[in-house]
Coordinates of C-alpha atoms in Angstrom, one line a residue:
Chain A
M1 CA 31.3 -59.1 -10.9
V2 CA 29.0 -57.6 -8.4
I3 CA 26.2 -60.1 -7.7
F4 CA 22.8 -58.6 -6.7
D5 CA 20.7 -61.3 -5.2
E6 CA 17.4 -60.7 -7.4
T7 CA 15.4 -63.1 -5.4
K8 CA 14.6 -60.8 -2.3
T9 CA 12.6 -57.7 -2.2
G10 CA 10.7 -55.9 0.5
D11 CA 7.1 -57.0 1.3
K12 CA 4.3 -55.1 0.2
S13 CA 2.9 -54.3 3.7
E14 CA 6.2 -52.6 4.8
M15 CA 6.3 -50.5 1.8
D16 CA 2.9 -49.4 2.5
K17 CA 3.6 -48.8 6.1
M18 CA 5.0 -45.6 5.6
H19 CA 1.2 -44.1 5.1
L20 CA 2.8 -41.0 3.9
D21 CA -0.7 -40.0 2.7
Q22 CA -2.9 -40.7 5.6
H23 CA -2.5 -37.6 7.9
I24 CA -5.2 -35.9 9.3
S25 CA -3.9 -32.8 7.6
Q26 CA -4.0 -33.0 4.0
Q27 CA -1.3 -30.2 3.9
F28 CA 1.1 -32.3 5.8
N29 CA 0.5 -35.2 3.3
D30 CA 1.3 -32.8 0.4
D31 CA 4.5 -31.5 2.1
L32 CA 5.8 -35.0 2.9
E33 CA 5.1 -36.3 -0.6
Q34 CA 6.7 -33.2 -2.3
L35 CA 9.9 -33.8 0.0
R36 CA 9.8 -37.4 -1.3
E37 CA 9.4 -36.5 -4.8
H38 CA 12.0 -33.7 -4.7
L39 CA 14.6 -35.9 -3.4
L40 CA 14.0 -38.4 -6.1
A41 CA 14.0 -35.5 -8.5
M42 CA 17.4 -34.7 -7.3
G43 CA 18.4 -38.1 -7.2
G44 CA 17.5 -38.3 -11.1
I45 CA 19.8 -35.2 -12.0
V46 CA 22.7 -36.8 -9.9
E47 CA 22.2 -40.1 -11.6
G48 CA 22.4 -38.5 -14.9
Q49 CA 25.4 -36.5 -14.0
V50 CA 27.4 -39.6 -13.0
E51 CA 26.2 -41.3 -16.5
D52 CA 27.3 -38.5 -18.5
A53 CA 30.7 -38.1 -16.7
V54 CA 31.6 -41.8 -16.9
R55 CA 30.5 -41.6 -20.7
A56 CA 32.6 -38.3 -21.0
I57 CA 35.8 -40.0 -19.5
E58 CA 35.2 -43.2 -21.7
T59 CA 34.6 -41.2 -24.8
A60 CA 37.0 -38.4 -24.1
D61 CA 33.9 -36.2 -24.9
T62 CA 34.9 -32.7 -23.3
G63 CA 31.5 -31.2 -24.3
L64 CA 29.9 -33.9 -22.2
A65 CA 32.2 -33.3 -19.6
E66 CA 31.3 -29.6 -19.6
K67 CA 27.6 -30.5 -19.3
V68 CA 28.1 -32.2 -16.3
L69 CA 30.0 -29.1 -14.7
Q70 CA 27.0 -27.2 -15.6
V71 CA 24.5 -29.4 -14.1
E72 CA 26.3 -29.1 -10.9
E73 CA 25.1 -25.7 -10.1
Q74 CA 21.5 -26.9 -10.5
V75 CA 22.3 -29.7 -8.0
D76 CA 23.7 -27.2 -5.6
R77 CA 20.5 -25.2 -5.9
E78 CA 18.2 -28.2 -5.3
E79 CA 20.2 -29.2 -2.2
I80 CA 19.6 -26.0 -0.7
E81 CA 15.8 -25.9 -1.6
L82 CA 15.6 -29.5 -0.2
D83 CA 17.1 -28.4 3.1
E84 CA 14.8 -25.5 3.3
E85 CA 11.9 -27.9 2.8
C86 CA 13.1 -30.0 5.5
T87 CA 13.5 -27.2 8.1
A88 CA 10.1 -25.7 7.1
I89 CA 8.5 -29.3 8.0
L90 CA 10.5 -29.5 11.2
V91 CA 9.3 -26.1 12.3
R92 CA 5.6 -26.2 11.3
R93 CA 5.0 -29.7 12.0
Q94 CA 7.3 -31.1 14.7
P95 CA 7.1 -34.5 12.8
A96 CA 7.3 -37.8 14.9
A97 CA 8.1 -41.2 14.4
S98 CA 8.4 -42.2 10.7
D99 CA 7.7 -38.6 9.6
L100 CA 10.7 -37.4 11.6
R101 CA 12.7 -40.2 10.3
L102 CA 11.8 -39.2 6.6
V103 CA 12.8 -35.7 7.3
L104 CA 16.1 -36.6 9.2
M105 CA 16.6 -39.2 6.2
V106 CA 16.0 -36.6 3.5
T107 CA 18.3 -34.1 5.0
K108 CA 21.2 -36.8 5.2
A109 CA 20.6 -38.4 1.6
N110 CA 20.5 -34.8 0.1
R111 CA 24.1 -34.3 1.4
D112 CA 24.9 -37.5 -0.1
L113 CA 23.5 -36.9 -3.4
E114 CA 24.9 -33.6 -3.5
R115 CA 28.5 -35.3 -2.9
I116 CA 27.9 -37.6 -5.7
G117 CA 27.4 -34.8 -7.9
D118 CA 30.7 -33.2 -6.7
E119 CA 32.3 -36.6 -7.6
A120 CA 30.7 -36.9 -10.7
N121 CA 32.1 -33.3 -11.4
K122 CA 35.7 -34.5 -10.5
I123 CA 35.3 -37.5 -13.1
A124 CA 34.2 -34.8 -15.6
K125 CA 37.2 -32.9 -14.8
M126 CA 39.6 -35.9 -15.1
A127 CA 37.9 -36.5 -18.8
I128 CA 38.8 -33.1 -19.9
A129 CA 42.3 -33.4 -18.6
I130 CA 42.5 -36.8 -20.3
S131 CA 41.2 -35.3 -23.7
D132 CA 43.8 -32.5 -23.2
Q133 CA 46.6 -35.0 -22.8
G134 CA 46.0 -36.5 -26.2
G135 CA 42.9 -38.7 -26.3
T136 CA 42.0 -42.2 -25.0
S137 CA 44.4 -44.8 -23.9
P138 CA 42.9 -48.3 -23.3
R139 CA 45.3 -48.7 -20.1
G140 CA 42.9 -48.6 -16.9
Y141 CA 39.9 -48.4 -19.0
V142 CA 38.7 -51.8 -18.4
E143 CA 39.0 -51.3 -14.7
L144 CA 37.3 -48.0 -14.8
R145 CA 34.3 -49.4 -17.0
H146 CA 33.8 -52.1 -14.8
I147 CA 33.6 -50.4 -11.6
A148 CA 31.6 -47.4 -13.1
K149 CA 29.1 -49.9 -14.2
S150 CA 28.7 -51.3 -10.8
V151 CA 28.5 -47.9 -8.9
Q152 CA 26.0 -46.7 -11.3
K153 CA 23.8 -49.5 -10.5
M154 CA 24.4 -49.1 -6.8
V155 CA 23.2 -45.3 -7.1
A156 CA 19.9 -46.1 -9.1
M157 CA 19.2 -49.2 -6.7
S158 CA 19.6 -46.8 -3.7
L159 CA 17.2 -44.4 -5.1
D160 CA 14.8 -47.2 -6.1
A161 CA 15.1 -48.4 -2.5
F162 CA 14.1 -45.1 -1.4
A163 CA 11.2 -44.7 -3.9
R164 CA 10.0 -48.2 -2.5
F165 CA 10.9 -48.0 1.1
D166 CA 12.5 -51.5 0.2
V167 CA 15.0 -52.5 2.9
Y168 CA 16.1 -55.4 0.9
E169 CA 17.1 -53.4 -1.9
A170 CA 19.0 -51.0 0.3
F171 CA 20.7 -53.9 1.8
K172 CA 21.8 -54.9 -1.5
V173 CA 23.6 -51.6 -2.1
V174 CA 25.6 -51.9 1.1
Q175 CA 26.5 -55.4 0.1
A176 CA 27.6 -54.2 -3.4
D177 CA 29.7 -51.6 -1.7
R178 CA 32.0 -54.0 -0.2
Q179 CA 32.6 -55.7 -3.4
V180 CA 33.5 -52.3 -5.2
D181 CA 36.0 -51.6 -2.5
Q182 CA 37.5 -54.7 -3.2
E183 CA 37.6 -54.2 -6.9
Y184 CA 38.9 -50.7 -6.4
R185 CA 41.8 -51.9 -4.2
S186 CA 42.7 -54.6 -7.0
A187 CA 42.2 -51.9 -9.9
M188 CA 44.7 -49.9 -8.0
R189 CA 47.3 -52.4 -7.8
E190 CA 46.7 -53.0 -11.5
L191 CA 47.4 -49.3 -12.3
M192 CA 50.5 -49.2 -10.2
T193 CA 52.0 -51.8 -12.1
Y194 CA 51.2 -49.8 -15.5
M195 CA 53.0 -47.0 -14.0
M196 CA 56.0 -49.0 -12.9
E197 CA 56.4 -50.5 -16.4
D198 CA 55.8 -47.3 -18.2
P199 CA 56.8 -44.3 -16.4
R200 CA 55.9 -42.1 -19.3
S201 CA 52.2 -42.9 -18.6
I202 CA 52.2 -42.0 -15.1
S203 CA 50.3 -38.6 -15.5
R204 CA 47.8 -40.4 -17.7
V205 CA 47.1 -43.2 -15.4
M206 CA 46.9 -41.0 -12.4
N207 CA 43.9 -39.3 -13.9
I208 CA 42.3 -42.5 -14.4
I209 CA 43.1 -43.3 -10.6
W210 CA 41.5 -39.9 -9.5
A211 CA 38.4 -40.9 -11.6
L212 CA 38.5 -44.4 -10.0
R213 CA 38.6 -42.8 -6.7
A214 CA 35.9 -40.6 -7.3
L215 CA 33.7 -43.6 -8.4
E216 CA 34.8 -45.4 -5.3
R217 CA 33.5 -42.4 -3.2
I218 CA 30.1 -42.5 -5.3
G219 CA 29.6 -46.0 -4.3
D220 CA 30.2 -44.9 -0.5
H221 CA 27.5 -42.2 -0.7
A222 CA 25.1 -44.8 -2.4
R223 CA 25.6 -47.0 0.3
N224 CA 25.2 -44.2 2.9
I225 CA 21.7 -43.4 1.3
S226 CA 20.7 -47.0 1.4
E227 CA 21.5 -47.0 5.0
H228 CA 19.5 -44.0 5.5
V229 CA 16.6 -46.0 3.7
I230 CA 17.1 -48.7 6.3
Y231 CA 16.7 -46.1 9.2
L232 CA 13.7 -44.4 7.7
V233 CA 11.8 -47.7 7.2
R234 CA 12.7 -49.6 10.3
G235 CA 14.2 -47.1 12.6
M236 CA 17.3 -48.7 13.0
D237 CA 20.9 -47.6 12.5
V238 CA 23.0 -49.9 10.4
R239 CA 25.7 -47.5 9.9
H240 CA 29.3 -49.0 10.8
T241 CA 27.6 -52.5 11.2
S242 CA 28.7 -55.7 9.6
L243 CA 27.0 -57.3 6.7
Q244 CA 25.9 -60.2 8.9
E245 CA 24.7 -58.1 11.7
I246 CA 22.6 -55.9 9.1
E247 CA 21.0 -59.2 7.7
Q248 CA 20.2 -60.6 11.1
K249 CA 18.5 -57.4 12.2
L250 CA 16.5 -57.1 8.8
E251 CA 15.3 -60.6 9.4
Q252 CA 14.2 -59.9 12.8
K253 CA 11.3 -57.8 12.4
Chain B
M1 CA -8.3 -60.5 40.7
I2 CA -5.7 -61.3 38.1
K3 CA -7.7 -64.3 36.9
M4 CA -10.6 -62.1 36.3
A5 CA -8.6 -59.8 34.2
E6 CA -7.9 -62.7 31.9
D7 CA -11.4 -63.1 31.5
V8 CA -12.1 -59.6 30.7
K9 CA -9.3 -59.6 28.3
D10 CA -11.3 -62.3 26.3
E11 CA -14.3 -60.3 26.5
Q12 CA -12.5 -57.4 25.2
K13 CA -11.1 -59.2 22.2
M14 CA -14.4 -60.1 21.2
Q15 CA -15.6 -56.6 21.6
S16 CA -12.5 -55.4 19.5
A17 CA -13.5 -57.7 16.7
E18 CA -16.6 -55.7 15.9
P19 CA -15.6 -52.1 15.6
S20 CA -18.2 -49.5 16.7
A21 CA -19.6 -47.2 14.2
A22 CA -17.5 -44.4 15.1
E23 CA -14.3 -46.2 14.4
N24 CA -15.5 -47.1 10.9
D25 CA -15.0 -43.3 10.1
S26 CA -11.4 -43.8 9.9
A27 CA -10.2 -46.5 7.7
G28 CA -6.6 -46.9 8.9
P29 CA -6.9 -47.4 12.7
Q30 CA -10.1 -49.4 12.5
D31 CA -8.2 -52.2 10.7
M32 CA -5.6 -52.0 13.7
S33 CA -7.8 -52.0 16.4
A34 CA -8.3 -55.7 16.2
K35 CA -4.4 -55.9 16.4
I36 CA -4.1 -54.9 20.1
Q37 CA -3.0 -57.8 21.8
G38 CA -1.5 -56.8 25.2
T39 CA 1.2 -54.2 25.8
V40 CA 4.3 -53.9 23.7
G41 CA 7.6 -52.2 24.9
R42 CA 8.8 -52.0 28.5
P43 CA 5.5 -51.8 31.1
F44 CA 7.6 -53.3 33.6
V45 CA 10.6 -52.2 35.9
D46 CA 12.7 -53.9 38.5
D47 CA 12.1 -51.8 41.6
A48 CA 8.6 -50.4 40.9
K49 CA 7.1 -47.8 43.1
I50 CA 3.7 -48.4 41.8
K51 CA 2.9 -51.7 40.7
M52 CA -0.4 -52.0 38.6
R53 CA -1.7 -55.4 37.4
G54 CA -4.8 -56.4 35.5
V55 CA -6.6 -52.9 36.4
N56 CA -9.9 -52.7 34.7
V57 CA -12.2 -49.8 35.3
F58 CA -16.0 -49.8 34.7
Y59 CA -18.3 -46.9 34.3
G60 CA -21.6 -48.6 35.2
E61 CA -21.8 -51.2 32.6
K62 CA -19.3 -49.8 30.3
Q63 CA -15.6 -50.9 30.7
A64 CA -13.3 -47.7 30.2
V65 CA -9.8 -49.6 31.0
F66 CA -8.8 -52.9 30.0
A67 CA -6.5 -55.0 31.9
V68 CA -3.8 -52.5 32.3
D69 CA -0.4 -54.0 33.6
L70 CA 2.1 -51.0 34.3
D71 CA 4.9 -50.4 36.6
I72 CA 6.2 -46.8 37.5
K73 CA 9.5 -46.3 38.9
E74 CA 10.7 -44.2 41.7
N75 CA 11.6 -40.5 40.5
E76 CA 10.7 -41.3 37.2
V77 CA 8.3 -39.1 35.0
I78 CA 6.1 -41.2 33.0
S79 CA 3.4 -39.5 30.6
M80 CA 0.4 -41.0 29.3
I81 CA -1.0 -40.1 25.8
G82 CA -3.6 -41.3 23.7
P83 CA -6.8 -39.8 21.8
S84 CA -9.6 -38.5 23.9
G85 CA -11.7 -41.2 25.6
C86 CA -8.8 -43.7 25.5
G87 CA -9.0 -44.1 29.3
K88 CA -5.7 -42.4 30.1
S89 CA -7.1 -40.0 32.7
T90 CA -9.4 -42.7 34.0
F91 CA -6.3 -45.0 34.6
L92 CA -4.2 -42.3 36.2
R93 CA -7.1 -41.4 38.9
C94 CA -7.0 -45.0 39.9
I95 CA -3.6 -44.2 41.5
N96 CA -4.8 -42.3 44.3
R97 CA -8.3 -43.7 44.3
M98 CA -9.7 -40.4 42.8
N99 CA -12.4 -42.6 41.2
D100 CA -14.0 -43.3 44.3
T101 CA -15.7 -39.9 44.2
I102 CA -17.7 -41.2 41.0
D103 CA -20.6 -43.6 42.2
I104 CA -20.9 -45.8 39.2
C105 CA -17.3 -46.1 38.7
R106 CA -15.6 -49.5 39.7
V107 CA -12.0 -50.6 39.7
E108 CA -10.7 -54.1 39.6
G109 CA -7.3 -55.5 39.5
S110 CA -4.3 -54.7 41.9
I111 CA -2.5 -51.4 42.4
Q112 CA 0.1 -51.5 45.0
L113 CA 2.3 -48.4 46.3
D114 CA 5.6 -49.6 47.7
G115 CA 3.9 -53.2 48.0
M116 CA 0.9 -51.8 49.9
D117 CA -2.5 -52.6 48.1
I118 CA -4.2 -49.3 47.9
Y119 CA -7.7 -50.8 47.2
E120 CA -7.5 -52.6 50.4
S121 CA -11.0 -52.2 52.0
K122 CA -9.8 -50.8 55.3
L123 CA -7.4 -48.4 54.0
D124 CA -8.1 -44.7 54.7
V125 CA -7.7 -42.7 51.4
V126 CA -7.0 -39.3 53.0
P127 CA -3.3 -40.4 54.0
L128 CA -3.2 -42.1 50.7
R129 CA -4.0 -38.9 48.9
A130 CA -1.4 -37.0 50.8
R131 CA 1.1 -39.7 49.5
V132 CA -0.1 -39.5 46.0
G133 CA -0.8 -35.9 45.3
M134 CA -2.7 -34.5 42.1
V135 CA -2.5 -31.7 39.9
F136 CA -5.7 -31.0 37.8
Q137 CA -6.3 -29.6 34.4
K138 CA -7.9 -26.4 35.6
P139 CA -6.0 -24.7 38.3
N140 CA -8.3 -25.0 41.5
P141 CA -6.7 -23.0 44.4
F142 CA -9.1 -22.8 47.4
P143 CA -10.9 -19.4 47.8
K144 CA -8.2 -18.4 50.4
S145 CA -5.0 -16.4 50.9
I146 CA -2.0 -17.7 48.8
Y147 CA -0.4 -18.6 52.4
D148 CA -3.4 -20.6 53.3
N149 CA -3.6 -22.3 50.2
V150 CA -0.3 -24.1 50.8
A151 CA -0.5 -24.2 54.5
Y152 CA -4.1 -26.0 54.6
G153 CA -2.4 -29.6 53.6
P154 CA 0.3 -29.5 56.3
K155 CA -2.3 -28.2 58.8
I156 CA -4.9 -30.8 58.5
H157 CA -2.5 -33.7 58.1
G158 CA -0.9 -32.6 61.2
L159 CA 2.6 -32.4 59.6
V160 CA 3.6 -29.1 61.4
S161 CA 3.1 -27.8 65.0
R162 CA 4.5 -24.4 65.2
K163 CA 3.7 -21.2 63.1
S164 CA 7.5 -21.0 62.3
D165 CA 7.6 -24.5 60.8
L166 CA 4.6 -23.8 58.8
D167 CA 6.1 -20.6 57.4
E168 CA 8.9 -22.6 56.4
V169 CA 7.0 -25.3 54.7
V170 CA 5.0 -22.6 52.8
E171 CA 8.1 -20.9 51.6
S172 CA 10.0 -24.0 50.5
S173 CA 6.9 -25.3 48.8
L174 CA 6.5 -22.0 46.8
R175 CA 10.2 -21.9 46.2
R176 CA 10.2 -25.4 44.6
A177 CA 7.1 -24.6 42.7
G178 CA 9.1 -21.6 41.4
L179 CA 6.4 -19.1 42.6
W180 CA 8.2 -17.6 45.6
D181 CA 9.8 -14.6 43.9
E182 CA 6.5 -13.7 42.4
V183 CA 4.3 -13.8 45.4
K184 CA 6.3 -13.5 48.5
D185 CA 5.2 -10.0 49.3
R186 CA 1.4 -10.8 48.8
L187 CA 1.0 -14.0 50.6
D188 CA -2.2 -12.8 52.2
S189 CA -3.9 -12.0 48.8
P190 CA -6.4 -14.4 47.4
G191 CA -5.0 -17.3 45.5
T192 CA -7.6 -16.8 42.9
G193 CA -6.2 -13.4 42.0
L194 CA -3.1 -15.0 40.4
S195 CA -2.9 -15.4 36.6
G196 CA -3.5 -19.2 35.3
G197 CA 0.0 -20.3 35.4
Q198 CA 0.5 -19.0 38.6
Q199 CA -2.5 -20.5 40.0
Q200 CA -1.3 -23.8 38.6
R201 CA 2.1 -23.4 40.1
L202 CA 0.2 -22.4 43.5
C203 CA -1.6 -25.9 43.1
I204 CA 1.6 -27.6 42.7
A205 CA 2.9 -25.8 45.7
R206 CA -0.2 -26.9 47.6
T207 CA 0.5 -30.5 46.2
I208 CA 4.1 -30.7 47.5
A209 CA 3.5 -29.1 50.8
V210 CA 2.4 -32.4 52.0
S211 CA 5.4 -34.1 51.0
P212 CA 3.8 -36.7 48.8
E213 CA 5.7 -39.4 47.0
V214 CA 3.8 -39.4 43.9
I215 CA 2.3 -36.5 41.9
L216 CA -0.3 -37.2 39.3
M217 CA -1.0 -34.3 36.7
D218 CA -4.0 -34.6 34.6
E219 CA -3.2 -32.2 31.7
P220 CA -1.5 -29.6 33.8
C221 CA -0.9 -27.2 31.2
S222 CA -3.9 -27.5 29.0
A223 CA -5.4 -24.0 30.3
L224 CA -1.7 -22.1 30.3
D225 CA 0.0 -20.3 27.8
P226 CA 3.6 -21.4 26.4
I227 CA 5.4 -19.3 28.8
A228 CA 3.4 -20.8 31.6
T229 CA 3.7 -24.2 30.2
A230 CA 7.4 -23.9 30.0
K231 CA 7.7 -23.2 33.6
I232 CA 5.6 -26.0 34.7
E233 CA 7.5 -28.4 32.5
E234 CA 10.8 -26.9 33.9
L235 CA 9.3 -27.5 37.5
I236 CA 8.4 -31.1 36.5
A237 CA 11.9 -31.8 35.5
E238 CA 13.2 -30.4 39.0
L239 CA 10.6 -32.1 41.1
S240 CA 11.5 -35.4 39.4
E241 CA 14.4 -35.5 41.4
N242 CA 12.3 -36.0 44.6
F243 CA 9.0 -37.3 43.5
T244 CA 7.7 -39.9 41.1
I245 CA 5.3 -38.2 38.5
A246 CA 2.7 -39.5 36.1
I247 CA 1.4 -36.9 33.7
V248 CA -1.6 -37.3 31.3
T249 CA -1.3 -34.9 28.4
H250 CA -2.8 -34.0 25.1
S251 CA 0.4 -32.5 23.9
M252 CA 2.8 -35.0 22.3
Q253 CA 5.3 -32.6 22.3
Q254 CA 5.0 -32.1 26.1
A255 CA 5.2 -35.7 26.6
A256 CA 8.4 -35.8 24.6
R257 CA 9.9 -33.0 26.5
V258 CA 9.3 -34.0 29.9
S259 CA 9.0 -37.6 30.5
H260 CA 11.3 -40.6 30.8
R261 CA 9.0 -43.1 29.6
T262 CA 5.5 -42.8 27.5
A263 CA 2.4 -44.9 27.8
Y264 CA 0.1 -44.9 24.8
F265 CA -3.5 -45.9 25.5
H266 CA -6.2 -46.7 23.0
L267 CA -9.7 -47.5 23.5
G268 CA -8.9 -48.3 27.0
N269 CA -6.0 -50.6 26.3
L270 CA -2.3 -49.8 27.2
V271 CA -1.0 -50.1 23.8
E272 CA 2.9 -49.4 24.2
V273 CA 5.2 -48.1 26.8
N274 CA 8.5 -47.4 25.9
E275 CA 11.3 -45.0 26.5
T276 CA 10.2 -41.6 25.5
D277 CA 13.0 -41.1 22.8
K278 CA 12.0 -44.6 21.2
V279 CA 8.1 -43.8 21.3
F280 CA 8.7 -40.6 19.2
T281 CA 11.4 -41.9 16.9
N282 CA 10.6 -45.5 16.3
P283 CA 7.4 -46.7 18.2
D284 CA 7.0 -50.6 18.4
H285 CA 3.2 -50.2 17.6
D286 CA 1.4 -49.3 14.5
L287 CA -1.2 -47.3 16.6
T288 CA 1.3 -45.6 18.6
E289 CA 2.9 -44.5 15.3
A290 CA -0.5 -43.6 13.8
Y291 CA -1.3 -41.3 16.8
I292 CA 2.0 -39.3 17.4
T293 CA 2.3 -38.7 13.6
G294 CA -1.3 -37.3 13.4
R295 CA -2.8 -40.1 11.1
F296 CA -5.9 -40.1 13.2
G297 CA -7.1 -38.3 16.3

């Protein structure tokens, strides 16, 4: 089970530090606030997509899977709009320091969110394939459900960390990703043995494997978003850094 | 001198504890003004060309610069930014004793150029100002020909004896200032007849004609259009190969474009000095952040 350390949260002063609403230019305040809200709104849509995709595969609900595929178009539009907003702010305001980091962060997180949407799409397609192959099979579902739960929580937490500019919440997501990666590997081994035991199940188990793979990727993107949050709030790049090092860096300031 | 600076620091702390009425207008920075405690970042370098310690500047009773410690490296471009009245120009003008021209102005502390105390009482400021040249906000060519504007310095400092040498100095200075091609056919026409950007480059040519080591620039582009500004900025990058440059600017983008290090001044205090990239992406001090992101002016 993924353990989230609930005791630590970002201190209030750090959350307030972003001062999004304190520019001399009210228009600039509005632009940045809108950018933030827009990313969160897109996050909300993508979060819903993942949830629907997972439920579609668990319940072999093709209708729900189709809905996920439709929402994808909306996510693509949002991605482009968000990028345009970022470009406009860069062009008009030449943001610096935390404002610059916010815009950079949003362009990156935007891409990660869109990719999460893509992965949810893949899961939805697997749900349709599994349903076509003749409904539910308990094989591999335990693993799938388990990882899906962790990954969904990671996505929610990464968005939460962004909404509150909370680096500790973000760090928990980075931690959780390591565990999901481990669980993914052990689930893979498990599913491999199912296929060896019963070669007739191969195509069905493969579909589960693809879905698992997509979930694992969603976890990676949630971790990326969290790393961007840490960059946004503290200005430090924690990509490709060990957990221990990140923790030390976070404690420093 | 340094000991005195400590005393002043204490005084200044007491002052900042009670913000003036003007500061009360903006809620954010006013809370933070109490937080200035020394300079954060990297004010010191190993091989300093200019070493400044405990610099205090007073206009009469009023203190304008508070105990600034700063090193400037050879061939470095350092920019000084901050809101109006933060003391950045006053501080810049200390480096070639330009403040001597203001009667009520008093400078304390130590400023060394290559280890030499420039406030030494016996020191002659004329050769000092040849070593530390200055370019001002408004282009101020002499009411003379373009040629004479550039030739004047080398002549009075006795740097050249023959006319041919002088011609060479004028040409090379104008070339380095990126002005030669535009004026080579009219060297005898008055310098004041040039456009604003050309006049400013003429002033830069005049400054570099006497082979200074340091060039101080006090908002050199504030009266220029974007094209002329771009030319001056390009020039700054080229000049930094041979000169040490300190530039005061109101344009933060300009500071970001031209300088290696950026110094942020606030209410006469040097708040932060850091690599320019760092200052504009992740400054160490809240006040720097507030200023460069336009949260107060």
